Short mmCIF file of N, CA and C in Angstrom, two decimals:
data_model
loop_
_atom_site.label_atom_id
_atom_site.label_comp_id
_atom_site.label_asym_id
_atom_site.label_seq_id
_atom_site.Cartn_x
_atom_site.Cartn_y
_atom_site.Cartn_z
N MET A 86 8.19 -57.47 -28.07
CA MET A 86 9.12 -56.37 -27.87
C MET A 86 9.02 -55.87 -26.43
N THR A 87 10.16 -55.74 -25.78
CA THR A 87 10.18 -55.23 -24.41
C THR A 87 9.98 -53.72 -24.45
N PRO A 88 9.05 -53.21 -23.63
CA PRO A 88 8.82 -51.76 -23.65
C PRO A 88 10.02 -51.01 -23.06
N LYS A 89 10.25 -49.83 -23.60
CA LYS A 89 11.30 -48.95 -23.09
C LYS A 89 10.66 -48.04 -22.05
N LEU A 90 11.16 -48.09 -20.80
CA LEU A 90 10.56 -47.33 -19.70
C LEU A 90 11.22 -45.97 -19.57
N TYR A 91 10.37 -44.94 -19.48
CA TYR A 91 10.84 -43.58 -19.31
C TYR A 91 10.28 -43.00 -18.02
N ILE A 92 11.13 -42.26 -17.31
CA ILE A 92 10.72 -41.56 -16.09
C ILE A 92 10.91 -40.07 -16.37
N ALA A 93 9.82 -39.32 -16.28
CA ALA A 93 9.89 -37.88 -16.57
C ALA A 93 10.18 -37.10 -15.29
N TYR A 94 11.00 -36.07 -15.44
CA TYR A 94 11.29 -35.16 -14.32
C TYR A 94 10.96 -33.75 -14.78
N TYR A 95 10.04 -33.11 -14.05
CA TYR A 95 9.63 -31.74 -14.34
C TYR A 95 10.07 -30.86 -13.18
N ARG A 96 10.57 -29.66 -13.50
CA ARG A 96 10.97 -28.75 -12.44
C ARG A 96 10.63 -27.32 -12.82
N VAL A 97 10.10 -26.60 -11.83
CA VAL A 97 9.96 -25.15 -11.94
C VAL A 97 10.70 -24.54 -10.77
N SER A 98 11.05 -23.26 -10.92
CA SER A 98 11.92 -22.62 -9.93
C SER A 98 11.20 -21.99 -8.76
N THR A 99 9.93 -21.61 -8.93
CA THR A 99 9.26 -20.88 -7.86
C THR A 99 7.92 -21.50 -7.52
N ASP A 100 7.46 -21.24 -6.30
CA ASP A 100 6.15 -21.71 -5.88
C ASP A 100 5.05 -21.17 -6.78
N LYS A 101 5.18 -19.89 -7.21
CA LYS A 101 4.16 -19.31 -8.09
C LYS A 101 4.06 -20.09 -9.38
N GLN A 102 5.22 -20.46 -9.95
CA GLN A 102 5.19 -21.25 -11.18
C GLN A 102 4.54 -22.60 -10.92
N GLY A 103 4.82 -23.17 -9.74
CA GLY A 103 4.24 -24.46 -9.40
C GLY A 103 2.74 -24.37 -9.22
N GLU A 104 2.26 -23.32 -8.54
CA GLU A 104 0.83 -23.16 -8.30
C GLU A 104 0.08 -22.90 -9.60
N ARG A 105 0.65 -22.09 -10.47
CA ARG A 105 -0.04 -21.71 -11.70
C ARG A 105 0.18 -22.72 -12.82
N GLY A 106 1.12 -23.64 -12.64
CA GLY A 106 1.41 -24.59 -13.70
C GLY A 106 2.27 -24.01 -14.82
N LEU A 107 2.81 -22.80 -14.60
CA LEU A 107 3.64 -22.18 -15.63
C LEU A 107 4.89 -23.03 -15.84
N GLY A 108 5.16 -23.34 -17.06
CA GLY A 108 6.35 -24.11 -17.35
C GLY A 108 6.15 -25.61 -17.25
N ILE A 109 5.39 -26.06 -16.28
CA ILE A 109 5.17 -27.50 -16.11
C ILE A 109 4.43 -28.07 -17.32
N GLN A 110 3.38 -27.38 -17.76
CA GLN A 110 2.59 -27.91 -18.88
C GLN A 110 3.43 -28.01 -20.15
N ALA A 111 4.26 -27.02 -20.40
CA ALA A 111 5.13 -27.07 -21.58
C ALA A 111 6.09 -28.26 -21.49
N GLN A 112 6.60 -28.53 -20.29
CA GLN A 112 7.49 -29.68 -20.10
C GLN A 112 6.72 -30.99 -20.33
N ARG A 113 5.51 -31.07 -19.79
CA ARG A 113 4.69 -32.28 -19.99
C ARG A 113 4.39 -32.50 -21.47
N ASP A 114 4.05 -31.42 -22.16
CA ASP A 114 3.74 -31.53 -23.59
C ASP A 114 4.94 -32.05 -24.37
N ALA A 115 6.14 -31.56 -24.06
CA ALA A 115 7.35 -32.01 -24.75
C ALA A 115 7.59 -33.50 -24.50
N VAL A 116 7.41 -33.93 -23.26
CA VAL A 116 7.60 -35.34 -22.92
C VAL A 116 6.56 -36.20 -23.63
N THR A 117 5.31 -35.75 -23.63
CA THR A 117 4.23 -36.51 -24.29
C THR A 117 4.52 -36.67 -25.78
N ARG A 118 4.94 -35.58 -26.44
CA ARG A 118 5.26 -35.67 -27.88
C ARG A 118 6.40 -36.67 -28.12
N PHE A 119 7.41 -36.65 -27.25
CA PHE A 119 8.54 -37.58 -27.40
C PHE A 119 8.06 -39.03 -27.26
N ILE A 120 7.29 -39.30 -26.22
CA ILE A 120 6.81 -40.67 -25.96
C ILE A 120 5.96 -41.17 -27.13
N GLU A 121 5.10 -40.30 -27.66
CA GLU A 121 4.22 -40.69 -28.77
C GLU A 121 5.02 -41.07 -30.02
N ARG A 122 6.20 -40.49 -30.21
CA ARG A 122 7.02 -40.77 -31.39
C ARG A 122 7.89 -42.01 -31.24
N GLN A 123 8.01 -42.54 -30.02
CA GLN A 123 8.89 -43.68 -29.77
C GLN A 123 8.09 -44.97 -29.77
N GLU A 124 8.49 -45.90 -30.60
CA GLU A 124 7.80 -47.19 -30.64
C GLU A 124 8.13 -47.99 -29.38
N GLY A 125 7.11 -48.50 -28.70
CA GLY A 125 7.30 -49.30 -27.50
C GLY A 125 7.65 -48.51 -26.26
N ALA A 126 7.50 -47.20 -26.31
CA ALA A 126 7.85 -46.36 -25.16
C ALA A 126 6.70 -46.33 -24.15
N VAL A 127 7.06 -46.37 -22.87
CA VAL A 127 6.08 -46.29 -21.79
C VAL A 127 6.55 -45.21 -20.82
N LEU A 128 5.66 -44.25 -20.56
CA LEU A 128 5.96 -43.25 -19.52
C LEU A 128 5.63 -43.91 -18.19
N TYR A 129 6.65 -44.42 -17.53
CA TYR A 129 6.50 -45.25 -16.34
C TYR A 129 6.13 -44.44 -15.11
N ALA A 130 6.74 -43.25 -14.96
CA ALA A 130 6.47 -42.41 -13.79
C ALA A 130 6.87 -40.97 -14.11
N CYS A 131 6.30 -40.05 -13.32
CA CYS A 131 6.63 -38.63 -13.46
C CYS A 131 6.93 -38.06 -12.08
N PHE A 132 7.92 -37.21 -12.01
CA PHE A 132 8.28 -36.52 -10.78
C PHE A 132 8.28 -35.02 -11.06
N THR A 133 7.66 -34.26 -10.17
CA THR A 133 7.59 -32.81 -10.32
C THR A 133 8.18 -32.17 -9.07
N GLU A 134 8.96 -31.12 -9.28
CA GLU A 134 9.63 -30.47 -8.16
C GLU A 134 9.60 -28.96 -8.35
N VAL A 135 9.39 -28.24 -7.26
CA VAL A 135 9.50 -26.79 -7.25
C VAL A 135 10.77 -26.47 -6.48
N GLU A 136 11.81 -26.14 -7.23
CA GLU A 136 13.13 -25.97 -6.62
C GLU A 136 14.01 -25.17 -7.56
N SER A 137 14.87 -24.36 -7.02
CA SER A 137 15.81 -23.60 -7.83
C SER A 137 16.80 -24.55 -8.50
N GLY A 138 17.08 -24.29 -9.75
CA GLY A 138 18.05 -25.12 -10.48
C GLY A 138 19.48 -24.86 -10.09
N THR A 139 19.70 -23.79 -9.31
CA THR A 139 21.07 -23.48 -8.90
C THR A 139 21.41 -24.11 -7.56
N LYS A 140 20.41 -24.58 -6.83
CA LYS A 140 20.69 -25.18 -5.52
C LYS A 140 21.42 -26.49 -5.71
N LYS A 141 22.40 -26.70 -4.88
CA LYS A 141 23.25 -27.87 -5.05
C LYS A 141 22.84 -29.03 -4.16
N GLY A 142 21.92 -28.81 -3.27
CA GLY A 142 21.64 -29.85 -2.29
C GLY A 142 20.30 -30.52 -2.42
N ASN A 143 19.33 -29.98 -1.77
CA ASN A 143 18.05 -30.63 -1.53
C ASN A 143 17.22 -30.75 -2.80
N ARG A 144 17.31 -31.89 -3.49
CA ARG A 144 16.53 -32.15 -4.69
C ARG A 144 15.89 -33.53 -4.56
N PRO A 145 14.97 -33.71 -3.59
CA PRO A 145 14.42 -35.05 -3.35
C PRO A 145 13.67 -35.62 -4.54
N GLY A 146 12.98 -34.79 -5.31
CA GLY A 146 12.25 -35.29 -6.48
C GLY A 146 13.19 -35.87 -7.51
N LEU A 147 14.29 -35.18 -7.76
CA LEU A 147 15.28 -35.68 -8.72
C LEU A 147 15.95 -36.95 -8.19
N ALA A 148 16.27 -36.96 -6.90
CA ALA A 148 16.88 -38.16 -6.31
C ALA A 148 15.96 -39.37 -6.46
N ASP A 149 14.66 -39.16 -6.20
CA ASP A 149 13.69 -40.26 -6.34
C ASP A 149 13.58 -40.71 -7.80
N ALA A 150 13.57 -39.75 -8.72
CA ALA A 150 13.48 -40.09 -10.14
C ALA A 150 14.70 -40.91 -10.57
N LEU A 151 15.89 -40.48 -10.15
CA LEU A 151 17.11 -41.20 -10.52
C LEU A 151 17.16 -42.60 -9.90
N ALA A 152 16.67 -42.71 -8.67
CA ALA A 152 16.63 -44.03 -8.02
C ALA A 152 15.72 -44.97 -8.81
N LEU A 153 14.59 -44.45 -9.26
CA LEU A 153 13.66 -45.28 -10.03
C LEU A 153 14.25 -45.64 -11.39
N VAL A 154 14.96 -44.71 -12.01
CA VAL A 154 15.63 -44.99 -13.29
C VAL A 154 16.56 -46.19 -13.13
N ARG A 155 17.34 -46.18 -12.05
CA ARG A 155 18.28 -47.29 -11.82
C ARG A 155 17.53 -48.59 -11.51
N LYS A 156 16.48 -48.48 -10.71
CA LYS A 156 15.74 -49.68 -10.29
C LYS A 156 15.09 -50.39 -11.47
N VAL A 157 14.45 -49.64 -12.35
CA VAL A 157 13.71 -50.27 -13.46
C VAL A 157 14.53 -50.29 -14.75
N LYS A 158 15.78 -49.81 -14.66
CA LYS A 158 16.65 -49.72 -15.84
C LYS A 158 15.96 -48.92 -16.94
N GLY A 159 15.45 -47.77 -16.52
CA GLY A 159 14.74 -46.88 -17.44
C GLY A 159 15.61 -45.72 -17.87
N THR A 160 14.97 -44.75 -18.47
CA THR A 160 15.64 -43.55 -18.96
C THR A 160 14.95 -42.33 -18.38
N LEU A 161 15.74 -41.42 -17.82
CA LEU A 161 15.20 -40.17 -17.30
C LEU A 161 14.96 -39.23 -18.47
N LEU A 162 13.76 -38.65 -18.52
CA LEU A 162 13.41 -37.68 -19.56
C LEU A 162 13.26 -36.31 -18.94
N ILE A 163 13.92 -35.33 -19.51
CA ILE A 163 13.73 -33.94 -19.09
C ILE A 163 13.47 -33.13 -20.34
N ALA A 164 12.56 -32.16 -20.24
CA ALA A 164 12.20 -31.37 -21.41
C ALA A 164 13.38 -30.50 -21.86
N LYS A 165 14.06 -29.88 -20.91
CA LYS A 165 15.20 -29.01 -21.23
C LYS A 165 16.29 -29.26 -20.21
N LEU A 166 17.52 -29.18 -20.67
CA LEU A 166 18.66 -29.43 -19.79
C LEU A 166 18.64 -28.51 -18.57
N ASP A 167 18.23 -27.25 -18.75
CA ASP A 167 18.24 -26.33 -17.60
C ASP A 167 17.17 -26.67 -16.57
N ARG A 168 16.23 -27.56 -16.90
CA ARG A 168 15.26 -28.03 -15.91
C ARG A 168 15.91 -29.05 -14.98
N LEU A 169 16.94 -29.71 -15.46
CA LEU A 169 17.66 -30.65 -14.62
C LEU A 169 18.49 -29.89 -13.60
N ALA A 170 19.25 -28.92 -14.07
CA ALA A 170 20.07 -28.10 -13.17
C ALA A 170 20.68 -26.97 -13.96
N ARG A 171 21.00 -25.90 -13.26
CA ARG A 171 21.73 -24.78 -13.85
C ARG A 171 23.09 -24.71 -13.16
N ASN A 172 23.72 -25.87 -13.04
CA ASN A 172 24.97 -25.95 -12.31
C ASN A 172 25.86 -26.98 -13.00
N VAL A 173 26.99 -26.54 -13.53
CA VAL A 173 27.87 -27.42 -14.29
C VAL A 173 28.36 -28.58 -13.45
N ARG A 174 28.76 -28.31 -12.21
CA ARG A 174 29.27 -29.37 -11.34
C ARG A 174 28.21 -30.45 -11.12
N PHE A 175 26.97 -30.03 -10.91
CA PHE A 175 25.89 -30.99 -10.70
C PHE A 175 25.72 -31.88 -11.94
N ILE A 176 25.70 -31.27 -13.13
CA ILE A 176 25.55 -32.04 -14.37
C ILE A 176 26.73 -32.99 -14.55
N ALA A 177 27.94 -32.51 -14.28
CA ALA A 177 29.13 -33.35 -14.43
C ALA A 177 29.07 -34.55 -13.49
N THR A 178 28.67 -34.31 -12.24
CA THR A 178 28.54 -35.40 -11.27
C THR A 178 27.49 -36.41 -11.73
N LEU A 179 26.38 -35.90 -12.21
CA LEU A 179 25.32 -36.77 -12.71
C LEU A 179 25.82 -37.62 -13.87
N MET A 180 26.56 -37.00 -14.78
CA MET A 180 27.06 -37.74 -15.94
C MET A 180 28.08 -38.81 -15.53
N GLU A 181 28.83 -38.54 -14.46
CA GLU A 181 29.77 -39.55 -13.96
C GLU A 181 29.03 -40.76 -13.40
N GLU A 182 27.86 -40.51 -12.78
CA GLU A 182 27.05 -41.61 -12.25
C GLU A 182 26.45 -42.42 -13.39
N ASN A 183 26.36 -41.80 -14.57
CA ASN A 183 25.97 -42.44 -15.81
C ASN A 183 24.56 -43.03 -15.84
N PRO A 184 23.56 -42.33 -15.32
CA PRO A 184 22.21 -42.83 -15.54
C PRO A 184 21.82 -42.55 -16.99
N ASP A 185 20.94 -43.34 -17.53
CA ASP A 185 20.46 -43.10 -18.88
C ASP A 185 19.49 -41.92 -18.81
N PHE A 186 19.81 -40.83 -19.49
CA PHE A 186 18.87 -39.71 -19.51
C PHE A 186 18.92 -38.99 -20.84
N ILE A 187 17.80 -38.38 -21.17
CA ILE A 187 17.68 -37.63 -22.41
C ILE A 187 17.14 -36.25 -22.08
N ALA A 188 17.86 -35.23 -22.54
CA ALA A 188 17.36 -33.86 -22.48
C ALA A 188 16.71 -33.62 -23.84
N LEU A 189 15.40 -33.42 -23.85
CA LEU A 189 14.67 -33.36 -25.12
C LEU A 189 15.07 -32.18 -26.00
N ASP A 190 15.68 -31.15 -25.42
CA ASP A 190 16.16 -30.06 -26.26
C ASP A 190 17.48 -30.41 -26.94
N PHE A 191 18.16 -31.48 -26.48
CA PHE A 191 19.38 -31.99 -27.10
C PHE A 191 19.38 -33.52 -27.04
N PRO A 192 18.44 -34.18 -27.71
CA PRO A 192 18.30 -35.63 -27.53
C PRO A 192 19.48 -36.46 -28.01
N GLU A 193 20.22 -36.00 -29.00
CA GLU A 193 21.32 -36.79 -29.55
C GLU A 193 22.68 -36.29 -29.08
N SER A 194 22.71 -35.43 -28.09
CA SER A 194 23.96 -34.76 -27.75
C SER A 194 24.96 -35.68 -27.06
N GLN A 195 26.22 -35.34 -27.26
CA GLN A 195 27.33 -36.04 -26.64
C GLN A 195 27.63 -35.37 -25.30
N PRO A 196 28.36 -36.04 -24.41
CA PRO A 196 28.68 -35.46 -23.10
C PRO A 196 29.31 -34.07 -23.17
N VAL A 197 30.20 -33.83 -24.13
CA VAL A 197 30.84 -32.52 -24.21
C VAL A 197 29.81 -31.43 -24.50
N ILE A 198 28.82 -31.72 -25.34
CA ILE A 198 27.77 -30.73 -25.65
C ILE A 198 26.94 -30.48 -24.40
N LEU A 199 26.64 -31.53 -23.65
CA LEU A 199 25.87 -31.35 -22.42
C LEU A 199 26.62 -30.46 -21.43
N HIS A 200 27.93 -30.63 -21.33
CA HIS A 200 28.74 -29.78 -20.45
C HIS A 200 28.67 -28.31 -20.90
N VAL A 201 28.80 -28.10 -22.20
CA VAL A 201 28.75 -26.73 -22.73
C VAL A 201 27.38 -26.12 -22.45
N MET A 202 26.31 -26.86 -22.70
CA MET A 202 24.96 -26.34 -22.47
C MET A 202 24.72 -26.10 -20.98
N ALA A 203 25.26 -26.97 -20.14
CA ALA A 203 25.14 -26.75 -18.69
C ALA A 203 25.86 -25.47 -18.29
N SER A 204 27.00 -25.18 -18.94
CA SER A 204 27.71 -23.93 -18.67
C SER A 204 26.86 -22.73 -19.04
N PHE A 205 26.18 -22.81 -20.19
CA PHE A 205 25.29 -21.72 -20.59
C PHE A 205 24.13 -21.57 -19.61
N ALA A 206 23.57 -22.68 -19.16
CA ALA A 206 22.47 -22.63 -18.20
C ALA A 206 22.92 -22.01 -16.88
N GLU A 207 24.13 -22.36 -16.44
CA GLU A 207 24.66 -21.78 -15.20
C GLU A 207 24.88 -20.28 -15.37
N HIS A 208 25.42 -19.89 -16.53
CA HIS A 208 25.62 -18.46 -16.81
C HIS A 208 24.27 -17.73 -16.81
N GLU A 209 23.27 -18.32 -17.43
CA GLU A 209 21.94 -17.71 -17.47
C GLU A 209 21.39 -17.53 -16.06
N ALA A 210 21.61 -18.51 -15.19
CA ALA A 210 21.15 -18.40 -13.80
C ALA A 210 21.82 -17.22 -13.10
N ARG A 211 23.11 -17.03 -13.36
CA ARG A 211 23.82 -15.88 -12.75
C ARG A 211 23.26 -14.56 -13.27
N VAL A 212 22.98 -14.50 -14.56
CA VAL A 212 22.42 -13.27 -15.15
C VAL A 212 21.05 -12.98 -14.55
N ILE A 213 20.22 -14.00 -14.42
CA ILE A 213 18.88 -13.83 -13.83
C ILE A 213 19.00 -13.33 -12.40
N ALA A 214 19.91 -13.92 -11.63
CA ALA A 214 20.10 -13.50 -10.23
C ALA A 214 20.57 -12.05 -10.16
N ALA A 215 21.46 -11.66 -11.05
CA ALA A 215 21.96 -10.27 -11.05
C ALA A 215 20.84 -9.30 -11.40
N ARG A 216 20.02 -9.64 -12.40
CA ARG A 216 18.90 -8.76 -12.77
C ARG A 216 17.91 -8.64 -11.63
N THR A 217 17.60 -9.75 -10.98
CA THR A 217 16.66 -9.73 -9.86
C THR A 217 17.20 -8.87 -8.73
N SER A 218 18.46 -9.05 -8.41
CA SER A 218 19.09 -8.27 -7.34
C SER A 218 19.08 -6.78 -7.68
N ALA A 219 19.38 -6.44 -8.93
CA ALA A 219 19.38 -5.03 -9.33
C ALA A 219 17.98 -4.43 -9.22
N ALA A 220 16.97 -5.21 -9.60
CA ALA A 220 15.59 -4.71 -9.51
C ALA A 220 15.19 -4.48 -8.06
N ILE A 221 15.57 -5.40 -7.19
CA ILE A 221 15.26 -5.24 -5.76
C ILE A 221 15.99 -4.02 -5.20
N GLN A 222 17.25 -3.86 -5.56
CA GLN A 222 18.01 -2.71 -5.07
C GLN A 222 17.39 -1.40 -5.54
N ALA A 223 16.92 -1.37 -6.79
CA ALA A 223 16.27 -0.16 -7.30
C ALA A 223 15.00 0.14 -6.52
N ARG A 224 14.25 -0.90 -6.20
CA ARG A 224 13.02 -0.70 -5.42
C ARG A 224 13.33 -0.22 -4.02
N LEU A 225 14.38 -0.75 -3.43
CA LEU A 225 14.73 -0.36 -2.07
C LEU A 225 15.16 1.10 -1.99
N LYS A 226 15.68 1.64 -3.08
CA LYS A 226 16.10 3.04 -3.09
C LYS A 226 14.91 3.99 -3.19
N ASP A 227 13.77 3.48 -3.61
CA ASP A 227 12.56 4.31 -3.75
C ASP A 227 11.83 4.34 -2.41
N PRO A 228 11.88 5.49 -1.69
CA PRO A 228 11.26 5.55 -0.36
C PRO A 228 9.74 5.42 -0.40
N ASP A 229 9.14 5.62 -1.56
CA ASP A 229 7.68 5.53 -1.66
C ASP A 229 7.21 4.19 -2.19
N TYR A 230 8.13 3.24 -2.36
CA TYR A 230 7.73 1.94 -2.90
C TYR A 230 6.78 1.23 -1.95
N ARG A 231 5.75 0.66 -2.53
CA ARG A 231 4.80 -0.15 -1.77
C ARG A 231 4.71 -1.51 -2.43
N ASN A 232 4.53 -2.53 -1.60
CA ASN A 232 4.43 -3.88 -2.15
C ASN A 232 3.05 -4.08 -2.79
N SER A 233 2.78 -5.30 -3.26
CA SER A 233 1.53 -5.57 -3.97
C SER A 233 0.30 -5.39 -3.08
N LYS A 234 0.48 -5.39 -1.77
CA LYS A 234 -0.65 -5.20 -0.84
C LYS A 234 -0.78 -3.74 -0.42
N GLY A 235 0.06 -2.88 -0.98
CA GLY A 235 -0.02 -1.46 -0.67
C GLY A 235 0.78 -1.03 0.54
N ALA A 236 1.48 -1.95 1.17
CA ALA A 236 2.25 -1.61 2.38
C ALA A 236 3.66 -1.19 2.00
N ARG A 237 4.20 -0.26 2.75
CA ARG A 237 5.59 0.13 2.55
C ARG A 237 6.49 -0.92 3.19
N TRP A 238 7.68 -1.04 2.64
CA TRP A 238 8.65 -1.94 3.24
C TRP A 238 9.14 -1.34 4.54
N GLY A 239 9.41 -2.20 5.49
CA GLY A 239 9.96 -1.74 6.77
C GLY A 239 8.87 -1.53 7.80
N ASN A 240 9.28 -1.28 9.02
CA ASN A 240 8.37 -1.09 10.13
C ASN A 240 7.98 0.39 10.21
N PRO A 241 6.67 0.70 10.12
CA PRO A 241 6.27 2.10 10.18
C PRO A 241 6.41 2.69 11.59
N GLN A 242 6.51 1.85 12.59
CA GLN A 242 6.68 2.31 13.96
C GLN A 242 8.16 2.61 14.22
N CYS A 243 8.41 3.69 14.87
CA CYS A 243 9.79 4.04 15.23
C CYS A 243 10.04 3.48 16.63
N LEU A 244 10.69 2.32 16.69
CA LEU A 244 10.90 1.66 17.98
C LEU A 244 12.25 2.01 18.60
N ASN A 245 13.12 2.61 17.84
CA ASN A 245 14.44 2.94 18.34
C ASN A 245 14.38 4.26 19.11
N PRO A 246 14.78 4.26 20.39
CA PRO A 246 14.71 5.49 21.18
C PRO A 246 15.55 6.62 20.59
N LYS A 247 16.54 6.28 19.79
CA LYS A 247 17.40 7.27 19.16
C LYS A 247 16.59 8.24 18.29
N TYR A 248 15.46 7.77 17.74
CA TYR A 248 14.67 8.59 16.82
C TYR A 248 13.39 9.15 17.44
N LYS A 249 13.09 8.79 18.68
CA LYS A 249 11.81 9.16 19.30
C LYS A 249 11.60 10.68 19.39
N SER A 250 12.67 11.42 19.60
CA SER A 250 12.52 12.87 19.77
C SER A 250 12.37 13.60 18.43
N LEU A 251 12.57 12.90 17.33
CA LEU A 251 12.50 13.52 16.01
C LEU A 251 11.07 13.47 15.46
N SER A 252 10.78 14.37 14.55
CA SER A 252 9.48 14.31 13.87
C SER A 252 9.48 13.06 12.98
N LYS A 253 8.32 12.68 12.49
CA LYS A 253 8.20 11.47 11.69
C LYS A 253 9.09 11.55 10.44
N SER A 254 9.06 12.68 9.75
CA SER A 254 9.88 12.80 8.54
C SER A 254 11.37 12.86 8.87
N GLU A 255 11.73 13.52 9.98
CA GLU A 255 13.14 13.57 10.39
C GLU A 255 13.64 12.18 10.78
N ALA A 256 12.79 11.45 11.50
CA ALA A 256 13.16 10.09 11.92
C ALA A 256 13.34 9.19 10.70
N ALA A 257 12.44 9.33 9.72
CA ALA A 257 12.55 8.52 8.50
C ALA A 257 13.85 8.83 7.78
N ALA A 258 14.18 10.11 7.67
CA ALA A 258 15.42 10.51 7.00
C ALA A 258 16.64 10.00 7.76
N ALA A 259 16.60 10.07 9.09
CA ALA A 259 17.72 9.60 9.90
C ALA A 259 17.89 8.08 9.77
N ARG A 260 16.76 7.36 9.76
CA ARG A 260 16.83 5.90 9.59
C ARG A 260 17.41 5.53 8.23
N ARG A 261 16.97 6.25 7.19
CA ARG A 261 17.51 5.98 5.85
C ARG A 261 19.01 6.24 5.81
N LYS A 262 19.45 7.33 6.42
CA LYS A 262 20.88 7.66 6.44
C LYS A 262 21.65 6.58 7.19
N ASP A 263 21.12 6.15 8.35
CA ASP A 263 21.79 5.09 9.11
C ASP A 263 21.85 3.79 8.31
N ALA A 264 20.78 3.50 7.59
CA ALA A 264 20.75 2.28 6.77
C ALA A 264 21.79 2.35 5.66
N VAL A 265 21.90 3.50 5.01
CA VAL A 265 22.90 3.67 3.95
C VAL A 265 24.31 3.54 4.53
N ASP A 266 24.54 4.16 5.69
CA ASP A 266 25.86 4.06 6.33
C ASP A 266 26.19 2.60 6.66
N PHE A 267 25.21 1.88 7.17
CA PHE A 267 25.42 0.47 7.51
C PHE A 267 25.69 -0.35 6.24
N ALA A 268 24.95 -0.06 5.18
CA ALA A 268 25.16 -0.77 3.91
C ALA A 268 26.57 -0.53 3.38
N LYS A 269 27.06 0.70 3.54
CA LYS A 269 28.42 1.01 3.08
C LYS A 269 29.46 0.21 3.86
N LYS A 270 29.19 -0.02 5.15
CA LYS A 270 30.11 -0.84 5.95
C LYS A 270 30.09 -2.29 5.49
N LEU A 271 28.90 -2.77 5.10
CA LEU A 271 28.77 -4.17 4.68
C LEU A 271 29.24 -4.42 3.25
N GLU A 272 29.24 -3.40 2.43
CA GLU A 272 29.52 -3.57 1.01
C GLU A 272 30.82 -4.33 0.72
N PRO A 273 31.96 -3.99 1.34
CA PRO A 273 33.18 -4.74 1.03
C PRO A 273 33.10 -6.21 1.46
N ILE A 274 32.38 -6.47 2.53
CA ILE A 274 32.24 -7.85 2.99
C ILE A 274 31.40 -8.64 1.99
N ILE A 275 30.30 -8.06 1.55
CA ILE A 275 29.43 -8.73 0.58
C ILE A 275 30.17 -8.95 -0.73
N LYS A 276 30.89 -7.94 -1.21
CA LYS A 276 31.66 -8.08 -2.45
C LYS A 276 32.68 -9.20 -2.34
N PHE A 277 33.32 -9.31 -1.19
CA PHE A 277 34.30 -10.37 -0.99
C PHE A 277 33.66 -11.75 -1.17
N TYR A 278 32.48 -11.95 -0.58
CA TYR A 278 31.83 -13.25 -0.65
C TYR A 278 31.17 -13.52 -2.00
N LEU A 279 30.87 -12.49 -2.78
CA LEU A 279 30.24 -12.68 -4.07
C LEU A 279 31.22 -12.87 -5.21
N GLN A 280 32.46 -12.48 -5.00
CA GLN A 280 33.42 -12.58 -6.10
C GLN A 280 33.74 -14.04 -6.38
N ASP A 281 33.96 -14.32 -7.66
CA ASP A 281 34.32 -15.68 -8.06
C ASP A 281 35.71 -16.01 -7.57
N ARG A 282 35.84 -17.18 -6.99
CA ARG A 282 37.17 -17.59 -6.52
C ARG A 282 37.67 -18.74 -7.32
#
């Protein structure tokens, strides 16, 4: 019996997840369980990448994994579809290239189901980005916020001559007001670029 070759692709979104192994081990465990259940299956290679699933460009680990899949006529294994990408266009392009791949959370799925699930993954990525942005904005509004090292955001030195004659608290208030005014000027521009077209 000719062995069936599988190439695993693992992805986490952040360096912290990569350093701590968060998410990677769960993906490895899912792949291992799948391989153990398949008669004649060989885990030929594994690729791990720390990269956002929403990025459309630089995915060298995935490119290498797909190249190897084609070279050895193997099958790409991913633990969850959202580990492959959180972008419908990316999934659609990949499906057009037609490499053999299995998303272990939907092993028997048809292309239409994969498109629907990719849509959900893309939506989830947008929701996560919105929550993260809202949390950052809330923190930025708190003038007493300190980062994990205890430092306040921003430069504590008043380098702008416009504020030199003011007391420290007056200068801080003036800088905050100027920052808010500047943000109000930028708001319509940012909204324009963030709206779906």
